[in-house]
Coordinates of C-alpha atoms in Angstrom, one line a residue:
M244 CA 0.1 0.1 0.0
I245 CA 0.9 3.3 -0.9
S246 CA -1.5 5.6 0.3
G247 CA -1.1 7.7 3.0
L248 CA 1.4 10.6 4.3
Y249 CA 4.1 11.7 2.7
Q250 CA 6.5 15.1 3.6
G251 CA 9.7 16.6 2.4
Q252 CA 11.7 19.8 1.3
D253 CA 13.4 21.2 -1.7
G254 CA 15.4 24.2 -0.3
D255 CA 13.1 26.2 1.7
S256 CA 9.8 25.1 0.0
R257 CA 8.4 22.2 1.9
L258 CA 5.6 19.8 1.0
A259 CA 3.1 17.6 2.5
L260 CA 1.9 15.5 0.3
R261 CA -1.6 13.0 -0.1
I262 CA -1.5 10.0 -2.1
D263 CA -5.1 8.7 -1.9
V264 CA -5.1 5.7 -4.6
D265 CA -5.2 2.2 -2.2
G266 CA -6.0 0.8 0.9
A267 CA -9.8 1.1 3.1
R268 CA -11.7 3.2 0.6
P269 CA -9.8 5.0 -1.5
M270 CA -11.1 8.2 -2.6
G271 CA -8.6 8.1 -6.5
R272 CA -6.7 11.6 -5.3
V273 CA -3.6 13.6 -4.5
S274 CA -3.4 16.5 -2.4
G275 CA -1.0 18.5 -1.2
D276 CA -0.1 21.4 1.2
L277 CA 3.3 24.0 0.9
F278 CA 5.2 25.9 2.8
T279 CA 8.1 29.0 2.9
V280 CA 11.2 27.5 5.7
A281 CA 12.5 30.7 6.9
G282 CA 14.7 30.0 9.8
A283 CA 12.3 29.0 12.6
T284 CA 9.7 29.6 11.0
T285 CA 7.2 28.2 8.8
S286 CA 4.5 30.0 6.5
Y287 CA 1.6 28.4 4.1
V288 CA 1.6 29.1 1.0
G289 CA -1.3 27.3 -0.8
S290 CA -2.9 24.4 -1.5
F291 CA -3.3 21.2 -4.1
V292 CA -5.5 18.6 -5.2
V293 CA -5.2 16.4 -8.4
H294 CA -8.6 14.7 -8.6
A295 CA -8.6 12.1 -11.3
P296 CA -4.9 10.9 -11.4
A297 CA -3.8 8.4 -13.5
V298 CA -1.8 5.4 -11.6
R299 CA 0.7 3.6 -13.2
A300 CA 2.7 1.1 -11.7
G301 CA 5.7 3.3 -10.3
L302 CA 4.3 6.4 -11.1
I303 CA 1.2 8.7 -10.1
Q304 CA 0.3 11.7 -13.2
G305 CA -2.6 14.1 -13.1
R306 CA -3.6 17.7 -13.1
G307 CA -3.6 19.7 -10.6
D308 CA -5.7 22.3 -8.9
F309 CA -4.3 24.8 -7.1
T310 CA -4.7 27.9 -4.9
F311 CA -2.2 29.9 -6.2
A312 CA -1.2 30.8 -9.3
A313 CA 1.2 28.0 -9.7
P314 CA 4.0 28.3 -13.1
A315 CA 3.4 24.5 -13.8
R316 CA -0.2 22.9 -12.4
D317 CA 0.8 19.2 -14.1
V318 CA 1.5 17.1 -11.3
S319 CA 3.7 13.3 -10.8
I320 CA 4.7 11.1 -8.2
T321 CA 7.8 8.8 -8.5
I322 CA 7.6 5.8 -6.1
T323 CA 11.0 3.8 -7.0
G324 CA 10.7 1.3 -3.7
D325 CA 11.1 3.1 -0.9
A326 CA 11.9 6.6 -3.0
V327 CA 9.6 8.7 -3.5
T328 CA 9.9 11.8 -5.8
A329 CA 7.3 14.8 -6.3
A330 CA 6.9 17.2 -9.1
V331 CA 4.8 19.5 -7.9
A332 CA 4.5 23.8 -8.6
G333 CA 7.7 23.6 -10.7
R334 CA 9.9 22.0 -8.0
T335 CA 10.5 18.7 -7.0
Y336 CA 10.5 17.3 -3.6
Q337 CA 12.1 13.6 -1.9
V338 CA 9.2 13.0 0.0
S339 CA 9.1 10.4 3.3
F340 CA 6.2 8.0 4.4
V341 CA 5.2 9.5 7.4
S342 CA 2.0 8.1 8.8
P343 CA -1.4 5.5 7.4
H344 CA -3.4 8.9 7.9
F345 CA -3.7 12.1 6.3
R346 CA -3.6 14.6 8.9
S347 CA -3.1 14.6 12.9
V348 CA -5.4 16.6 15.5
L349 CA -4.8 16.9 18.9
L350 CA -7.5 16.9 21.0
E351 CA -7.6 18.1 24.0
Q352 CA -11.0 17.0 26.3
D353 CA -12.1 18.3 29.3
S354 CA -15.4 16.9 31.3
V355 CA -17.3 19.6 34.6
V356 CA -16.8 16.9 37.4
G357 CA -19.9 14.9 37.4
T358 CA -19.8 14.3 33.6
A359 CA -18.4 10.8 32.1
P360 CA -17.4 11.1 29.0
F361 CA -17.9 8.6 26.4
V362 CA -15.2 5.5 26.2
A363 CA -16.2 2.9 23.1
Y364 CA -19.2 1.5 21.2
R365 CA -19.5 -2.1 19.8
T366 CA -21.8 -2.1 16.2
G367 CA -22.7 -5.0 16.7
S368 CA -24.1 -4.5 19.9
L369 CA -27.4 -3.3 18.1
P370 CA -28.9 -4.2 14.3
G371 CA -27.2 -2.8 11.7
P372 CA -26.4 -3.1 8.1
A373 CA -25.7 -6.3 6.3
G374 CA -21.8 -6.3 6.1
S375 CA -20.9 -3.4 8.4
P376 CA -17.9 -5.2 10.3
D377 CA -18.8 -5.6 14.5
R378 CA -16.0 -3.6 15.8
E379 CA -15.1 -1.2 18.3
L380 CA -15.2 2.5 17.9
N381 CA -14.1 5.5 20.2
V382 CA -13.7 8.8 18.8
V383 CA -10.3 8.3 18.0
S384 CA -11.1 4.9 15.8
A385 CA -13.6 6.7 14.0
Y386 CA -11.7 9.3 12.2
A387 CA -8.8 6.9 12.1
E388 CA -11.0 5.0 9.7
A389 CA -11.8 8.3 7.6
G390 CA -7.7 8.2 7.5
I391 CA -7.5 10.9 10.0
E392 CA -5.2 10.9 13.4
L393 CA -6.8 12.0 16.6
T394 CA -4.0 12.7 19.3
L395 CA -6.0 12.4 22.6
A396 CA -4.1 15.1 24.7
E397 CA -4.7 13.5 28.9
P398 CA -7.9 14.3 29.2
G399 CA -8.5 17.0 32.3
V400 CA -11.1 17.2 34.8
I401 CA -12.8 21.3 35.7
P402 CA -13.8 21.4 39.5
V403 CA -16.8 23.6 40.3
E404 CA -16.4 26.2 43.0
G405 CA -19.3 26.6 45.5
S406 CA -22.4 24.0 45.6
G407 CA -26.2 25.1 44.9
T408 CA -25.1 25.7 41.1
D409 CA -27.5 24.5 38.2
L410 CA -24.8 24.2 35.9
A411 CA -26.5 24.2 33.2
W412 CA -24.7 26.5 30.0
D413 CA -25.5 29.0 27.8
D414 CA -23.8 30.1 25.2
A415 CA -22.4 33.6 26.8
E416 CA -21.0 31.3 29.3
L417 CA -19.5 28.8 26.4
H418 CA -18.3 31.5 24.8
H419 CA -16.3 32.5 27.4
A420 CA -14.8 29.4 27.9
M421 CA -13.6 28.6 24.2
T422 CA -12.1 32.5 24.2
R423 CA -10.3 31.4 28.1
H424 CA -9.7 28.4 26.9
F425 CA -7.5 29.3 23.5
G426 CA -6.4 32.7 25.3
A427 CA -3.1 30.0 26.2
F428 CA -2.4 29.0 22.7
G429 CA -2.9 32.5 20.5
D430 CA -4.7 33.5 17.2
A431 CA -3.0 30.7 15.1
V432 CA -4.0 27.8 12.8
A433 CA -3.4 25.0 14.3
W434 CA -4.5 20.8 14.2
R435 CA -5.6 20.9 17.6
L436 CA -9.6 20.7 19.2
W437 CA -10.8 21.1 22.2
L438 CA -14.4 19.2 23.5
L439 CA -15.7 20.7 26.3
V440 CA -18.3 17.9 28.7
A441 CA -20.6 19.9 29.7
S442 CA -23.6 19.0 32.1
K443 CA -26.1 20.6 29.8
H444 CA -26.8 23.6 27.6
V445 CA -30.2 25.6 28.4
G446 CA -31.5 25.2 25.6
G447 CA -31.4 20.9 26.4
Y448 CA -28.8 20.4 22.7
R449 CA -26.8 17.7 22.8
G450 CA -23.6 19.5 20.9
I451 CA -22.5 22.8 19.8
M452 CA -19.9 24.1 18.0
F453 CA -17.8 26.8 19.2
D454 CA -17.3 29.8 15.8
Y455 CA -17.9 33.0 17.4
N456 CA -16.7 36.0 14.8
D457 CA -13.2 36.4 15.1
A458 CA -9.8 35.6 13.0
H459 CA -9.8 32.2 14.2
Q460 CA -13.0 29.9 14.1
R461 CA -13.5 26.1 14.3
Q462 CA -11.4 25.6 17.3
G463 CA -13.9 23.4 19.7
A464 CA -17.2 22.1 20.8
A465 CA -18.6 21.3 23.5
V466 CA -21.7 18.3 24.5
F467 CA -23.6 17.9 27.0
Y468 CA -23.5 15.3 29.5
D469 CA -27.3 15.6 30.6
A470 CA -28.7 14.9 27.3
I471 CA -26.8 12.4 26.1
K472 CA -25.8 9.6 28.9
G473 CA -26.9 6.1 29.8
D474 CA -25.0 3.1 29.3
T475 CA -27.7 1.5 27.2
P476 CA -26.4 -0.2 24.1
Q477 CA -28.7 2.7 22.4
A478 CA -27.2 5.3 24.6
Q479 CA -23.4 4.7 24.0
R480 CA -24.4 4.6 20.2
A481 CA -25.6 7.8 20.0
Q482 CA -22.9 9.4 22.6
L483 CA -20.5 8.4 19.3
R484 CA -22.4 10.4 17.4
T485 CA -22.8 13.1 18.6
Y486 CA -19.1 13.3 19.8
V487 CA -17.8 12.7 15.9
H488 CA -20.3 15.0 14.1
E489 CA -19.7 17.8 16.6
L490 CA -16.0 17.6 16.0
G491 CA -16.9 17.0 12.4
H492 CA -18.4 20.5 12.8
A493 CA -14.6 21.9 13.3
F494 CA -13.5 20.3 10.5
N495 CA -15.7 22.7 8.8
L496 CA -18.3 19.2 6.9
L497 CA -21.4 20.9 7.1
H498 CA -24.9 19.3 7.9
S499 CA -26.4 17.3 5.3
W500 CA -28.9 19.2 4.3
Q501 CA -26.5 22.2 3.8
K502 CA -23.4 21.3 1.3
N503 CA -25.9 23.8 -1.0
L504 CA -25.2 27.0 1.0
A505 CA -21.0 25.8 1.5
T506 CA -19.1 28.4 -0.7
P507 CA -18.6 26.9 -3.0
P508 CA -22.2 25.3 -3.4
Q509 CA -22.0 21.5 -3.0
P510 CA -24.6 19.1 -4.4
L511 CA -26.9 17.9 -1.9
G512 CA -27.8 13.7 -1.0
P513 CA -30.5 12.5 -2.1
H514 CA -33.8 13.4 -0.4
G515 CA -32.1 17.3 -0.3
G516 CA -29.6 15.1 1.2
F517 CA -32.1 14.3 4.6
G518 CA -30.8 10.6 2.6
D519 CA -27.2 10.7 4.0
L520 CA -26.1 7.9 5.8
S521 CA -23.7 10.0 7.4
W522 CA -22.6 11.2 10.9
M523 CA -23.3 14.9 9.8
N524 CA -26.9 13.4 9.1
Y525 CA -29.6 13.8 11.3
V526 CA -30.8 10.8 12.7
Q527 CA -34.5 11.3 13.5
N528 CA -34.3 13.1 9.6
Y529 CA -33.8 10.8 7.5
Q530 CA -35.0 9.9 4.7
P531 CA -36.4 6.9 4.5
G532 CA -37.2 5.5 7.6
G533 CA -36.0 8.0 10.0
E534 CA -34.5 7.2 12.8
P535 CA -35.1 3.5 12.3
G536 CA -34.2 3.7 9.3
Y537 CA -31.3 5.5 10.2
W538 CA -29.9 3.1 12.0
A539 CA -30.6 0.2 10.3
A540 CA -28.2 1.4 7.1
F541 CA -26.1 3.6 9.1
P542 CA -22.1 1.8 8.2
F543 CA -20.7 4.5 11.0
Q544 CA -19.0 6.7 8.8
F545 CA -19.2 9.4 6.8
T546 CA -19.4 10.0 2.8
D547 CA -17.5 9.8 0.1
A548 CA -17.6 14.3 -0.7
E549 CA -17.1 14.5 3.2
L550 CA -13.9 12.3 3.1
I551 CA -12.5 13.7 -0.2
H552 CA -13.0 17.2 2.4
L553 CA -11.7 15.3 5.6
R554 CA -8.6 14.4 3.3
H555 CA -8.2 16.4 0.4
G556 CA -9.4 20.3 1.2
F557 CA -7.5 22.1 1.0
Y558 CA -5.7 23.2 4.2
R559 CA -7.7 26.5 5.1
D560 CA -10.4 25.0 4.5
V561 CA -9.9 22.5 7.0
A562 CA -7.6 23.3 9.4
M563 CA -8.7 24.9 12.7
G564 CA -8.7 28.5 13.4
A565 CA -8.5 29.0 9.3
N566 CA -11.4 28.9 7.0
A567 CA -15.2 30.6 8.7
F568 CA -17.0 27.2 8.7
G569 CA -19.0 27.1 5.1
T570 CA -14.6 27.3 3.6
G571 CA -15.9 31.4 3.7
A572 CA -17.8 34.2 2.4
A573 CA -20.4 33.8 3.4
E574 CA -21.9 35.4 -0.1
I575 CA -25.2 33.8 -1.6
D576 CA -28.0 33.6 -3.9
P577 CA -31.4 35.0 -2.4
F578 CA -33.5 31.9 -2.1
E579 CA -35.7 31.4 -4.9
Q580 CA -39.8 30.5 -4.4
P581 CA -39.9 26.5 -5.0
V582 CA -42.2 26.0 -8.5
E583 CA -44.2 23.9 -6.9
D584 CA -45.1 24.1 -3.2
H585 CA -47.7 21.6 -2.1
S586 CA -46.2 21.4 1.8
G587 CA -49.4 23.0 3.2
L588 CA -47.1 25.5 5.4
R589 CA -46.0 29.3 4.7
L590 CA -43.8 30.8 5.9
E591 CA -44.2 34.6 6.7
L592 CA -41.3 37.2 8.2
R593 CA -41.8 40.5 10.6
A594 CA -39.7 42.9 11.4
K595 CA -40.5 46.9 12.0
D596 CA -40.3 48.6 8.7
S597 CA -37.5 50.7 9.9
Y598 CA -34.8 50.9 12.0
E599 CA -31.8 53.5 13.8
L600 CA -28.6 52.6 12.5
G601 CA -27.2 50.4 15.4
E602 CA -30.5 49.8 16.3
P603 CA -30.5 45.2 17.0
V604 CA -32.7 43.8 14.2
V605 CA -34.6 41.2 15.4
L606 CA -36.8 39.2 13.0
E607 CA -40.2 37.5 14.3
L608 CA -40.6 34.0 12.1
K609 CA -44.1 32.9 11.5
L610 CA -44.8 29.3 10.4
A611 CA -48.4 28.4 9.7
Y612 CA -50.8 25.6 7.7
V613 CA -52.3 26.4 4.9
D614 CA -55.8 24.7 4.1
E615 CA -55.4 21.5 6.0
P616 CA -53.4 20.4 10.2
R617 CA -50.2 19.6 9.0
T618 CA -47.6 18.3 10.9
T619 CA -43.7 19.7 10.9
H620 CA -40.8 20.2 13.5
G621 CA -40.4 23.4 16.0
H622 CA -37.1 24.3 14.9
L623 CA -38.1 27.4 13.4
H624 CA -34.8 30.1 15.1
P625 CA -32.4 30.4 12.5
D626 CA -30.3 28.9 15.4
T627 CA -30.9 25.4 15.3
E628 CA -29.5 25.7 11.7
F629 CA -33.3 24.2 9.4
T630 CA -34.8 27.5 9.2
Q631 CA -31.2 29.9 7.2
V632 CA -32.4 33.6 6.8
S633 CA -30.7 35.7 3.9
I634 CA -30.1 39.1 3.9
T635 CA -30.0 41.5 0.7
Q636 CA -28.2 44.5 1.4
P637 CA -27.6 48.3 0.2
G638 CA -25.0 47.0 -2.2
G639 CA -26.8 44.2 -4.2
R640 CA -24.9 41.7 -1.8
T641 CA -26.9 38.8 -0.2
V642 CA -25.4 37.4 2.6
L643 CA -26.7 34.6 5.3
Y644 CA -27.2 35.3 8.8
R645 CA -24.4 32.2 10.5
P646 CA -24.9 32.5 14.4
M647 CA -22.2 32.7 16.8
M648 CA -22.9 29.2 18.2
R649 CA -24.1 26.1 16.3
H650 CA -26.7 24.3 18.4
C651 CA -27.3 20.9 17.2
V652 CA -30.7 19.7 18.5
D653 CA -30.3 15.4 17.9
T654 CA -34.6 15.3 19.3
S655 CA -37.3 16.9 16.6
P656 CA -40.5 16.9 18.8
E657 CA -43.5 17.6 16.5
I658 CA -45.8 20.0 15.9
R659 CA -49.4 20.0 14.8
L660 CA -50.4 22.7 13.4
D661 CA -54.4 23.5 13.1
P662 CA -57.0 25.6 13.9
G663 CA -56.1 25.1 17.8
N664 CA -52.9 25.9 17.1
P665 CA -52.6 27.6 13.7
A666 CA -48.8 29.3 14.4
I667 CA -45.9 28.5 15.8
Y668 CA -43.6 31.9 15.9
R669 CA -40.4 32.7 16.8
S670 CA -37.6 35.6 17.6
A671 CA -34.5 35.9 16.2
Y672 CA -31.8 38.7 16.4
I673 CA -30.2 38.6 13.1
G674 CA -28.2 41.8 13.2
H675 CA -25.1 39.9 14.5
G676 CA -23.1 36.8 13.2
R677 CA -20.3 35.1 12.8
D678 CA -19.8 37.3 9.8
G679 CA -19.8 40.5 11.7
H680 CA -22.8 43.0 11.6
Y681 CA -24.7 42.5 8.9
F682 CA -26.6 46.1 9.5
Q683 CA -23.7 48.3 9.7
L684 CA -24.7 51.0 6.8
P685 CA -28.0 53.1 6.5
G686 CA -30.2 51.8 3.5
E687 CA -32.9 49.7 2.3
Y688 CA -32.5 46.0 2.7
Q689 CA -34.9 42.8 1.7
I690 CA -34.6 39.5 4.4
R691 CA -35.9 36.4 3.4
A692 CA -36.0 32.7 5.3
Q693 CA -36.1 29.0 4.0
Y694 CA -37.5 26.8 6.7
V695 CA -37.0 23.3 6.0
A696 CA -39.8 20.9 7.0
A697 CA -40.0 17.7 8.3
D698 CA -40.7 16.1 5.4
G699 CA -37.6 18.0 3.6
S700 CA -39.2 20.3 2.0
R701 CA -38.4 24.0 1.6
I702 CA -40.8 26.8 2.4
V703 CA -39.3 30.2 1.5
S704 CA -40.7 33.5 3.0
P705 CA -42.0 36.5 0.5
V706 CA -39.5 38.9 0.9
C707 CA -39.3 40.8 3.9
P708 CA -38.3 44.8 3.3
I709 CA -36.4 46.6 6.1
R710 CA -35.0 50.3 6.2
V711 CA -32.5 51.6 8.4
R712 CA -32.1 55.1 8.6
F713 CA -29.6 57.9 8.0
P714 CA -28.2 59.8 12.2
V715 CA -30.1 62.6 12.6
S716 CA -28.3 64.2 16.2
R717 CA -25.4 64.4 16.2
D718 CA -26.3 62.2 19.6
D719 CA -27.1 59.6 17.0
H720 CA -24.1 59.2 15.7
L721 CA -22.4 58.4 18.8
V722 CA -24.4 56.2 20.3
A723 CA -24.8 54.5 16.6
E724 CA -21.0 54.1 17.1
L725 CA -21.2 52.9 20.4
M726 CA -23.7 49.8 19.3
L727 CA -22.1 49.0 16.1
G728 CA -18.7 47.6 18.3
E729 CA -17.4 44.2 17.4
D730 CA -17.9 43.1 20.8
Q731 CA -21.3 44.8 21.5
G732 CA -22.2 42.4 18.3
K733 CA -21.1 39.3 20.0
L734 CA -23.3 40.6 23.4
F735 CA -26.0 41.1 21.8
S736 CA -26.1 37.7 20.3
L737 CA -24.9 36.1 23.8
M738 CA -27.4 38.4 25.8
G739 CA -24.7 39.5 27.9
S740 CA -21.6 38.1 29.2
D741 CA -19.2 38.0 31.9
S742 CA -16.1 37.3 29.2
P743 CA -13.3 39.8 30.1
A744 CA -12.6 39.6 25.8
L745 CA -15.8 41.2 25.7
R746 CA -15.1 44.3 28.3
A747 CA -14.6 47.0 25.7
G748 CA -18.4 46.2 24.4
N749 CA -19.5 46.3 27.7
E750 CA -18.0 49.5 28.8
A751 CA -19.6 51.2 25.4
L752 CA -22.8 49.6 26.4
D753 CA -22.7 51.1 29.8
E754 CA -21.6 54.7 28.1
V755 CA -25.1 54.4 26.4
I756 CA -26.4 54.1 29.8
G757 CA -24.6 56.2 31.2
R758 CA -24.4 58.8 28.7
Y759 CA -27.3 58.6 26.7
G760 CA -30.1 56.8 29.1
D761 CA -32.7 58.8 27.0
H762 CA -32.0 57.8 23.5
P763 CA -34.4 55.7 22.4
L764 CA -31.6 52.8 21.5
A765 CA -30.8 52.7 25.1
V766 CA -33.3 50.2 25.6
Y767 CA -31.4 47.4 24.2
A768 CA -28.2 47.7 26.1
R769 CA -30.6 47.7 29.6
L770 CA -32.1 44.7 28.0
V771 CA -28.4 42.9 27.4
K772 CA -27.1 44.1 30.9
G773 CA -30.5 43.2 32.9
L774 CA -30.2 40.0 31.8
N775 CA -26.8 39.4 32.1
A776 CA -27.1 40.2 35.7
E777 CA -30.4 38.5 36.4
R778 CA -29.0 34.8 35.4
E779 CA -25.5 33.4 36.9
F780 CA -22.3 33.0 35.1
K781 CA -20.2 30.2 34.4
E782 CA -16.9 31.6 34.4
L783 CA -13.4 28.7 34.1
T784 CA -10.4 30.2 35.4
A785 CA -7.0 30.3 35.0
G786 CA -6.5 26.6 36.9
N787 CA -9.1 24.8 35.2
R788 CA -11.8 25.5 38.3
L789 CA -15.3 26.2 36.7
R790 CA -16.4 29.4 39.3
V791 CA -19.7 30.7 39.1
R792 CA -21.1 34.1 39.8
P793 CA -24.2 34.4 41.3
P794 CA -27.1 35.9 39.8
D795 CA -27.7 39.8 40.5
P796 CA -31.5 40.2 41.1
K797 CA -31.2 43.4 42.2
Q798 CA -29.5 44.9 39.0
G799 CA -31.4 43.0 36.7
I800 CA -34.5 44.6 38.3
E801 CA -33.0 47.9 37.4
H802 CA -33.0 47.3 34.2
L803 CA -35.2 44.7 33.6
T804 CA -37.7 47.5 34.9
A805 CA -37.0 49.5 32.3
V806 CA -37.2 47.6 29.6
A807 CA -40.6 46.5 30.7
R808 CA -42.1 50.1 30.6
D809 CA -40.2 50.7 26.8
A810 CA -42.9 50.3 23.6
G811 CA -40.0 49.9 21.4
I812 CA -39.0 46.3 21.7
D813 CA -40.8 43.4 19.3
N814 CA -43.1 41.5 21.3
I815 CA -41.3 37.6 22.1
T816 CA -37.9 39.7 24.1
L817 CA -41.0 41.9 25.9
N818 CA -42.2 38.8 27.1
L819 CA -38.7 37.2 27.8
A820 CA -37.5 39.9 29.7
M821 CA -41.1 40.5 32.0
R822 CA -40.6 36.6 32.8
R823 CA -36.2 37.1 33.3
L824 CA -38.4 40.3 35.4
A825 CA -40.6 38.1 37.7
R826 CA -37.5 35.6 38.0
A827 CA -35.1 38.6 39.5
E828 CA -38.1 39.7 42.2
A829 CA -38.8 36.3 43.6
R830 CA -35.0 35.6 43.9
Q831 CA -34.9 38.9 45.7
G832 CA -37.8 37.3 47.9
D833 CA -40.3 38.6 46.1
I834 CA -43.4 36.8 45.1
V835 CA -46.0 39.0 45.2
R836 CA -44.3 40.9 43.1
A837 CA -43.4 38.5 41.0
N838 CA -46.8 37.7 40.3
A839 CA -47.4 41.2 39.3
V840 CA -45.1 41.3 36.6
M841 CA -46.6 37.7 35.0
D842 CA -50.1 39.9 35.7
K843 CA -48.8 43.5 34.1
M844 CA -46.7 41.4 31.2
V845 CA -50.7 39.4 30.2
A846 CA -52.6 42.8 31.0
T847 CA -49.6 44.4 28.5
F848 CA -50.4 42.1 25.2
E849 CA -54.1 42.3 26.2
A850 CA -53.8 46.0 25.5
K851 CA -51.2 45.0 22.1
G852 CA -54.6 43.5 20.5
V853 CA -52.8 39.7 20.2
N854 CA -54.4 37.1 18.6
E855 CA -56.6 35.0 21.2
I856 CA -55.0 32.0 20.4
V857 CA -51.2 33.8 21.2
L858 CA -52.6 35.8 24.0
G859 CA -54.3 32.6 25.4
Q860 CA -50.5 30.8 25.6
I861 CA -49.2 34.1 26.9
R862 CA -52.1 33.7 29.8
R863 CA -50.8 29.8 30.3
Q864 CA -47.1 30.6 30.0
A865 CA -47.4 33.3 32.5
E866 CA -49.2 30.9 35.4
L867 CA -46.8 28.4 34.5
T868 CA -43.9 30.9 35.6
K869 CA -45.6 32.5 39.0
S870 CA -46.1 28.5 39.8
A871 CA -42.3 27.7 39.1
L872 CA -41.2 30.7 40.8
S873 CA -43.1 29.4 43.7
A874 CA -41.8 25.9 43.3
E875 CA -38.5 27.4 43.7
L876 CA -38.7 29.7 46.4
S877 CA -40.8 26.6 48.7

């Protein structure tokens, strides 16, 4: 067998060469990365791939696709015994065999005390496809089968300082944990991954990929033990899939039904991608057959297209901390309405007609049935990635809203849309994401969304136009500058944070409140500060211990009371703010005031004239909140 990784150097040029023409699941390709060596430093130059090389005894030849202007595009590899010579981009390299794996990555895994990291699963423990070998698989061996070597560093256990905390993580805490962990290594591209095994996520997710919009993305992921724990074969199998799936995102692999959103777009597999037998598909959405059909046919491997990416994707498209998720810029074509739509579902978008420059843009999404009742899943929020939002900016460029955190949902509870529950609603802040601010220029914008239903139907909304106004006064200009900083955008996405990495953003929001407290946009600064103060905040310290800052209900009440009195924010955000205000009052020991806040919430929405079905849901929500807060105090 000759497949594997080879390395060699010609003068100041170093070559990492990958030959993939025999062995396990050969992809029939040759690829490589070129670097320049200067003294004690090494710099990346570019990559190439030969998609269909001619393979003869002792000779591999083909025309390469290069990421740079190569003086010669023909690639040839001569093999004479143990001597291997590669002619690439006009230079000749004597290369030596390094590894049967095409790439090698260091995996660091830390687990919060009280969690038990996944160990291994025996694939023959449960029925599977005919011909799939019975073997013991862990995360390392699953990637080894794909040709990727994961070297596992000594696992760490994170102790918790303090007691009585719920240890449910939110996105802000996870963002801070990631910045804290990788701050020790600097902003550099590296074959290095961090996996955090945490207790649970406030949203009930099984896993997420850290992907906030700094210069270096895709460096880590988290899995949530409470959502996947168990010793049964079914639980062990699900844990293996969750771990491999989340780390797959860090290698820049998209979900199976999203590959058409990559740059460049990739073809979708069967059933719009839901028919892929892949680690990157969602088990419950597999077609045909759902979860039983998936496990009956899944051979515990990546698809051929995914293997080609893992083994032969260009360096910056695969290496952690290099190109952003999706392999590059987020520019796309606007979603088009399907030629025929028999889904029986309708997607609508609502937003304010116009926004001040710097005002957070919040989009309300409504999914309703048409004619006959329908059953689908409830993952309507863009952060769960069954819904994509496109934004056409004033200059005509269309970009995809990409959330800071990728939430992976391995369950899809069915939602019945009928006369008693005609629609579901979600509110999404889309002003900032992994690519920064999307609405930082005055002008006309056009928003459109696409929802992927349970049966694979792609429901496209009509265009929702919004206008960002030019600042009028000097204060408008100054407040807009304070609201549009990069850290401020992250704080709005995360609904606040204690992270020292976002200190400048918090100081800017404090200035908005302190100096421009009467400005209409100050309510949004108060919202972020109030929501963050009202909750606890988990912090990974320098000693890799977990410190928990308790809630500050007094400050939360101060800010959220002002928010609840403001008419400027959208209904769904107002609902959230008032429920969190009630919780802050209860934590102060005043259950009477907490209940009064819930009564006020119902009265507020009655006065707004919301439809009776939604109002009934709000009334039930208020009563459930009262009961939960009373139980918490008892």
